[in-house]
């Protein structure tokens, strides 16, 4: 089985939204110092790199990431190419048949920024109206930046009780 890992690896160059915690690894124990094992502490924003936003990301009383149904995060996904857009609006999405697709990945020019340590505030994103358009059509998962096509997606965020988001490992398998 060939899987495509679309996870943005976490390292010291992972772009961080202004005001969020930058990713670091702090060595706590090391074999080289005579410890019985290597152990590290990770310092990370819940929204760093490839991640899943929980409903709690905006309303304080929203459900945490641990409540997200894995059946929603895993399954058929459609990748739609929108590389000529600056923002993604309902007009950009209107001609696309989304009837069977509850997981939509949007290929934009954001992927050109991968590997750049700076946060780019001019990233291409879905407008509020575009997000409402997708929700009204039953889309449950929105992601970004992989080659167009139909895939089976496996998106597994860390199950952190009460968290407003969590890092995730996301892989695709061509359908």
Short mmCIF file of C-alpha atoms in Angstrom, two decimals:
data_model
loop_
_atom_site.label_atom_id
_atom_site.label_comp_id
_atom_site.label_asym_id
_atom_site.label_seq_id
_atom_site.Cartn_x
_atom_site.Cartn_y
_atom_site.Cartn_z
CA UNK A 1 0.00 0.00 0.00
CA UNK A 2 1.49 3.38 -1.05
CA UNK A 3 0.73 6.21 1.35
CA UNK A 4 1.46 9.89 0.76
CA UNK A 5 2.45 11.69 3.95
CA UNK A 6 1.09 15.25 3.69
CA UNK A 7 2.14 16.16 7.22
CA UNK A 8 4.39 19.20 7.53
CA UNK A 9 7.20 17.89 9.80
CA UNK A 10 7.72 19.83 13.02
CA UNK A 11 11.14 21.36 13.63
CA UNK A 12 12.74 24.62 14.71
CA UNK A 13 11.84 26.10 11.29
CA UNK A 14 8.09 25.44 11.58
CA UNK A 15 6.34 28.79 10.97
CA UNK A 16 4.46 30.03 14.02
CA UNK A 17 1.42 32.31 14.02
CA UNK A 18 2.43 35.57 15.75
CA UNK A 19 1.96 35.24 19.51
CA UNK A 20 1.82 31.41 19.50
CA UNK A 21 4.49 29.20 21.05
CA UNK A 22 7.25 28.23 18.62
CA UNK A 23 8.07 24.53 18.39
CA UNK A 24 11.07 23.40 20.44
CA UNK A 25 12.38 20.10 21.79
CA UNK A 26 13.96 20.24 25.24
CA UNK A 27 16.20 17.27 26.12
CA UNK A 28 15.40 16.15 29.69
CA UNK A 29 17.33 12.88 29.90
CA UNK A 30 20.13 11.63 27.67
CA UNK A 31 21.94 8.31 27.46
CA UNK A 32 25.13 10.27 26.73
CA UNK A 33 24.85 11.82 30.22
CA UNK A 34 24.40 8.44 31.88
CA UNK A 35 20.59 8.46 31.99
CA UNK A 36 18.74 5.19 31.38
CA UNK A 37 16.92 6.55 28.30
CA UNK A 38 16.50 9.59 26.07
CA UNK A 39 13.45 11.69 27.05
CA UNK A 40 12.45 15.09 25.69
CA UNK A 41 9.76 17.67 26.41
CA UNK A 42 7.96 19.17 23.43
CA UNK A 43 6.88 22.83 23.53
CA UNK A 44 4.29 23.48 20.84
CA UNK A 45 1.17 25.44 19.97
CA UNK A 46 -1.87 23.26 19.35
CA UNK A 47 -2.07 24.99 15.95
CA UNK A 48 1.52 24.49 14.73
CA UNK A 49 2.35 22.69 11.51
CA UNK A 50 -0.22 20.16 10.32
CA UNK A 51 -2.99 20.29 12.89
CA UNK A 52 -6.71 19.89 13.45
CA UNK A 53 -8.84 22.71 14.85
CA UNK A 54 -11.44 21.59 17.36
CA UNK A 55 -14.78 23.38 17.74
CA UNK A 56 -13.31 24.93 20.93
CA UNK A 57 -10.86 26.95 18.79
CA UNK A 58 -13.36 29.80 18.65
CA UNK A 59 -16.21 29.41 21.19
CA UNK A 60 -14.86 28.91 24.74
CA UNK A 61 -17.48 26.26 25.45
CA UNK A 62 -16.97 24.29 22.22
CA UNK A 63 -16.02 20.61 22.34
CA UNK A 64 -12.33 19.73 22.60
CA UNK A 65 -10.28 17.88 20.02
CA UNK A 66 -10.75 14.55 21.84
CA UNK A 67 -14.46 14.61 20.91
CA UNK A 68 -13.87 14.66 17.14
CA UNK A 69 -15.15 11.50 15.46
CA UNK A 70 -12.34 9.68 13.68
CA UNK A 71 -14.90 8.55 11.08
CA UNK A 72 -15.18 12.20 10.02
CA UNK A 73 -11.40 12.67 9.85
CA UNK A 74 -10.77 9.48 7.86
CA UNK A 75 -12.30 8.49 4.51
CA UNK A 76 -12.76 9.68 0.92
CA UNK A 77 -11.23 13.11 0.29
CA UNK A 78 -11.28 15.27 -2.82
CA UNK A 79 -8.35 17.56 -3.62
CA UNK A 80 -9.38 20.65 -5.60
CA UNK A 81 -6.79 22.85 -7.32
CA UNK A 82 -7.29 26.58 -6.68
CA UNK A 83 -3.76 27.85 -7.36
CA UNK A 84 -4.84 31.07 -9.09
CA UNK A 85 -6.74 32.45 -6.09
CA UNK A 86 -5.70 34.93 -3.37
CA UNK A 87 -8.66 33.93 -1.19
CA UNK A 88 -11.22 31.16 -1.59
CA UNK A 89 -14.81 32.38 -1.82
CA UNK A 90 -18.18 30.74 -2.55
CA UNK A 91 -17.79 31.79 -6.21
CA UNK A 92 -14.54 29.79 -6.44
CA UNK A 93 -16.32 26.70 -5.07
CA UNK A 94 -19.71 27.04 -6.79
CA UNK A 95 -18.86 25.00 -9.90
CA UNK A 96 -17.51 22.03 -7.95
CA UNK A 97 -19.75 19.04 -7.27
CA UNK A 98 -19.27 18.32 -3.56
CA UNK A 99 -22.20 15.92 -3.16
CA UNK A 100 -20.09 12.89 -2.19
CA UNK A 101 -17.23 14.73 -0.51
CA UNK A 102 -17.27 15.59 3.18
CA UNK A 103 -13.47 15.95 3.21
CA UNK A 104 -12.05 18.60 0.88
CA UNK A 105 -8.38 19.48 0.47
CA UNK A 106 -7.59 22.71 -1.37
CA UNK A 107 -4.39 22.91 -3.42
CA UNK A 108 -3.20 26.52 -3.34
CA UNK A 109 0.12 28.27 -3.76
CA UNK A 110 0.66 28.01 0.03
CA UNK A 111 2.66 24.83 -0.60
CA UNK A 112 5.40 27.01 -2.12
CA UNK A 113 5.98 28.35 1.41
CA UNK A 114 6.72 24.93 2.94
CA UNK A 115 10.17 24.85 4.48
CA UNK A 116 10.18 28.61 5.09
CA UNK A 117 10.60 29.41 8.80
CA UNK A 118 8.77 32.74 8.55
CA UNK A 119 5.04 33.06 9.12
CA UNK A 120 3.45 34.52 5.98
CA UNK A 121 0.37 36.62 6.87
CA UNK A 122 -0.62 36.75 3.18
CA UNK A 123 -1.30 33.00 3.03
CA UNK A 124 -4.19 31.88 0.85
CA UNK A 125 -7.20 30.92 2.94
CA UNK A 126 -10.92 30.30 2.80
CA UNK A 127 -13.01 33.39 3.48
CA UNK A 128 -15.74 33.27 6.14
CA UNK A 129 -18.32 33.12 3.34
CA UNK A 130 -16.37 30.32 1.64
CA UNK A 131 -16.26 28.35 4.91
CA UNK A 132 -20.02 28.77 5.39
CA UNK A 133 -20.55 27.62 1.78
CA UNK A 134 -18.60 24.40 2.46
CA UNK A 135 -20.42 23.73 5.76
CA UNK A 136 -23.82 24.27 4.13
CA UNK A 137 -22.91 21.56 1.60
CA UNK A 138 -21.98 19.02 4.27
CA UNK A 139 -18.18 19.34 4.13
CA UNK A 140 -16.78 18.29 7.52
CA UNK A 141 -13.00 18.51 6.93
CA UNK A 142 -11.01 21.11 4.98
CA UNK A 143 -7.28 20.80 4.38
CA UNK A 144 -4.75 22.18 1.96
CA UNK A 145 -2.00 21.62 -0.57
CA UNK A 146 -1.62 18.28 -2.30
CA UNK A 147 -2.03 17.21 -5.95
CA UNK A 148 -5.65 17.21 -7.23
CA UNK A 149 -7.57 13.93 -7.25
CA UNK A 150 -9.62 11.54 -5.14
CA UNK A 151 -7.89 9.97 -2.13
CA UNK A 152 -8.61 8.07 1.03
CA UNK A 153 -7.49 10.29 3.91
CA UNK A 154 -6.33 9.31 7.38
CA UNK A 155 -6.11 12.33 9.68
CA UNK A 156 -5.22 11.48 13.27
CA UNK A 157 -4.85 14.36 15.74
CA UNK A 158 -3.43 13.78 19.19
CA UNK A 159 -6.31 13.13 21.60
CA UNK A 160 -5.75 15.97 24.08
CA UNK A 161 -8.73 16.39 26.42
CA UNK A 162 -10.19 19.90 26.28
CA UNK A 163 -7.73 21.17 23.65
CA UNK A 164 -8.78 23.70 21.00
CA UNK A 165 -6.65 21.86 18.45
CA UNK A 166 -3.85 19.33 18.17
CA UNK A 167 -0.96 18.37 15.91
CA UNK A 168 -1.94 15.65 13.44
CA UNK A 169 -0.36 13.09 11.17
CA UNK A 170 -2.19 13.10 7.84
CA UNK A 171 -1.64 10.54 5.09
CA UNK A 172 -3.44 9.95 1.81
CA UNK A 173 -3.90 6.85 -0.31
CA UNK A 174 -4.87 7.26 -3.96
CA UNK A 175 -8.33 5.86 -4.67
#
